[in-house]
Tab-separated table of C-alpha atoms in Angstrom:
chain	number	residue	atom	x	y	z
W	25	GLN	CA	-27.571	19.665	98.227
W	26	VAL	CA	-24.544	19.873	101.241
W	27	GLN	CA	-21.475	21.459	100.155
W	28	LEU	CA	-18.096	21.881	102.164
W	29	VAL	CA	-15.241	24.365	101.679
W	30	GLU	CA	-12.131	24.043	103.356
W	31	SER	CA	-9.811	27.372	103.640
W	32	GLY	CA	-6.667	27.752	105.461
W	33	GLY	CA	-3.939	25.584	104.086
W	34	GLY	CA	-0.703	26.185	103.092
W	35	LEU	CA	3.568	25.664	103.706
W	36	VAL	CA	4.722	25.815	106.967
W	37	GLN	CA	7.565	25.280	108.935
W	38	ALA	CA	7.971	22.646	111.720
W	39	GLY	CA	7.337	23.937	114.668
W	40	GLY	CA	4.830	25.942	113.415
W	41	SER	CA	0.997	27.016	113.085
W	42	LEU	CA	-1.922	26.455	110.858
W	43	ARG	CA	-5.954	27.339	111.207
W	44	LEU	CA	-7.894	25.576	108.748
W	45	SER	CA	-12.103	26.378	108.534
W	46	CYS	CA	-14.756	24.720	106.696
W	47	ALA	CA	-17.522	26.189	105.923
W	48	ILE	CA	-20.442	24.140	105.444
W	49	SER	CA	-23.939	25.213	103.578
W	50	GLY	CA	-27.695	23.961	102.033
W	51	ARG	CA	-28.945	22.470	106.072
W	52	SER	CA	-28.722	23.268	108.686
W	53	PHE	CA	-25.153	22.680	110.466
W	54	SER	CA	-26.362	21.804	113.446
W	55	ASN	CA	-27.537	18.664	112.755
W	56	TYR	CA	-23.947	17.615	111.796
W	57	PHE	CA	-21.072	15.642	113.236
W	58	MET	CA	-18.339	17.128	111.846
W	59	GLY	CA	-14.737	15.668	111.072
W	60	TRP	CA	-11.290	16.317	110.113
W	61	PHE	CA	-9.475	13.675	107.709
W	62	ARG	CA	-6.059	13.881	106.134
W	63	GLN	CA	-4.404	11.751	103.205
W	64	ALA	CA	-0.668	12.047	103.014
W	65	PRO	CA	1.105	11.248	99.418
W	66	GLY	CA	1.134	7.235	98.580
W	67	LYS	CA	-1.711	6.728	101.810
W	68	GLU	CA	-4.490	5.990	103.090
W	69	ARG	CA	-7.070	8.561	104.522
W	70	GLU	CA	-6.786	8.813	107.923
W	71	PHE	CA	-8.681	9.983	110.671
W	72	VAL	CA	-7.646	13.080	112.208
W	73	ALA	CA	-10.306	14.975	114.945
W	74	ARG	CA	-14.322	14.846	114.907
W	75	ILE	CA	-16.717	17.324	117.012
W	76	SER	CA	-20.038	16.291	118.364
W	77	TRP	CA	-23.722	18.765	117.302
W	78	SER	CA	-23.091	20.643	120.424
W	79	GLY	CA	-19.272	20.952	120.206
W	80	GLY	CA	-19.404	19.437	123.909
W	81	SER	CA	-17.572	16.043	122.588
W	82	THR	CA	-13.886	15.396	120.775
W	83	ASN	CA	-11.801	13.037	119.465
W	84	TYR	CA	-8.636	13.332	117.780
W	85	ALA	CA	-6.297	10.823	116.851
W	86	ASP	CA	-2.856	10.171	118.861
W	87	SER	CA	-0.656	11.848	116.359
W	88	VAL	CA	-1.883	15.131	116.936
W	89	LYS	CA	-4.038	15.235	120.281
W	90	GLY	CA	-2.442	17.939	122.386
W	91	ARG	CA	-1.252	19.652	119.388
W	92	PHE	CA	-4.539	19.979	117.104
W	93	THR	CA	-8.052	21.469	118.468
W	94	ILE	CA	-11.538	20.966	116.730
W	95	SER	CA	-14.183	23.374	117.280
W	96	ARG	CA	-17.083	24.821	115.581
W	97	ASP	CA	-19.570	27.743	115.586
W	98	ASN	CA	-23.214	26.646	114.647
W	99	ASN	CA	-24.160	30.321	114.120
W	100	LYS	CA	-21.710	30.779	111.422
W	101	ASN	CA	-21.990	27.064	110.707
W	102	THR	CA	-17.954	26.675	110.681
W	103	VAL	CA	-15.903	23.984	112.078
W	104	ASP	CA	-11.748	24.891	112.213
W	105	LEU	CA	-8.876	22.951	113.131
W	106	GLN	CA	-6.580	24.265	114.950
W	107	MET	CA	-2.556	22.972	114.370
W	108	ASN	CA	-0.155	23.373	116.537
W	109	ASN	CA	3.621	22.500	116.258
W	110	LEU	CA	3.700	21.202	113.722
W	111	LYS	CA	5.444	18.532	111.994
W	112	PRO	CA	6.606	17.532	108.340
W	113	GLU	CA	4.360	14.204	109.172
W	114	ASP	CA	1.363	16.503	109.337
W	115	THR	CA	2.188	16.975	105.797
W	116	ALA	CA	-1.336	16.067	103.775
W	117	VAL	CA	-4.321	16.797	101.995
W	118	TYR	CA	-6.413	17.952	104.733
W	119	TYR	CA	-10.503	16.996	104.484
W	120	CYS	CA	-13.571	17.842	106.757
W	121	ALA	CA	-16.714	15.856	106.688
W	122	ALA	CA	-20.190	15.903	108.148
W	123	LYS	CA	-22.729	12.994	108.755
W	124	ILE	CA	-26.244	12.933	110.516
W	125	ASP	CA	-25.173	9.842	112.257
W	126	ALA	CA	-23.017	9.977	115.108
W	127	PHE	CA	-22.227	6.243	115.647
W	128	SER	CA	-22.751	5.612	111.442
W	129	LEU	CA	-18.880	4.904	110.216
W	130	LYS	CA	-19.627	6.754	107.050
W	131	TYR	CA	-19.324	10.934	106.702
W	132	ASP	CA	-22.025	11.863	104.430
W	133	TYR	CA	-20.187	14.683	102.381
W	134	TRP	CA	-16.958	15.521	101.985
W	135	GLY	CA	-15.092	19.332	100.944
W	136	GLN	CA	-12.881	19.169	98.297
W	137	GLY	CA	-9.216	18.741	100.659
W	138	THR	CA	-6.776	21.637	101.202
W	139	GLN	CA	-2.912	21.456	100.958
W	140	VAL	CA	-0.955	21.715	104.290
W	141	THR	CA	2.611	21.159	103.698
W	142	VAL	CA	5.537	21.344	106.967
W	143	SER	CA	8.904	21.832	105.971
W	144	SER	CA	11.579	20.537	108.232
């Protein structure tokens, strides 16, 4: 059974920073393609960032490009999301997700989410 647990959310003022972390357990972490998603109140869940198995390839949503950085540590089985210059519109529940097939649109495993609130 694969489990993902997010941490690091909280309340921050606009312009501030937060670092989210996702710990994965259950199977070989390095086999998974990892992603971060978010869902704001009343909105659909949206893609934020993703990272390849080795960490050598990353992709970002346009709305966070240049402000957010995704990284992973395959020795610690964690994937992080460093969020800088946060804006009120970044307020959402953030989820990490994992999948085996890099070309699949579907992520196989999801965490429970962590709340990020950015005040203006």
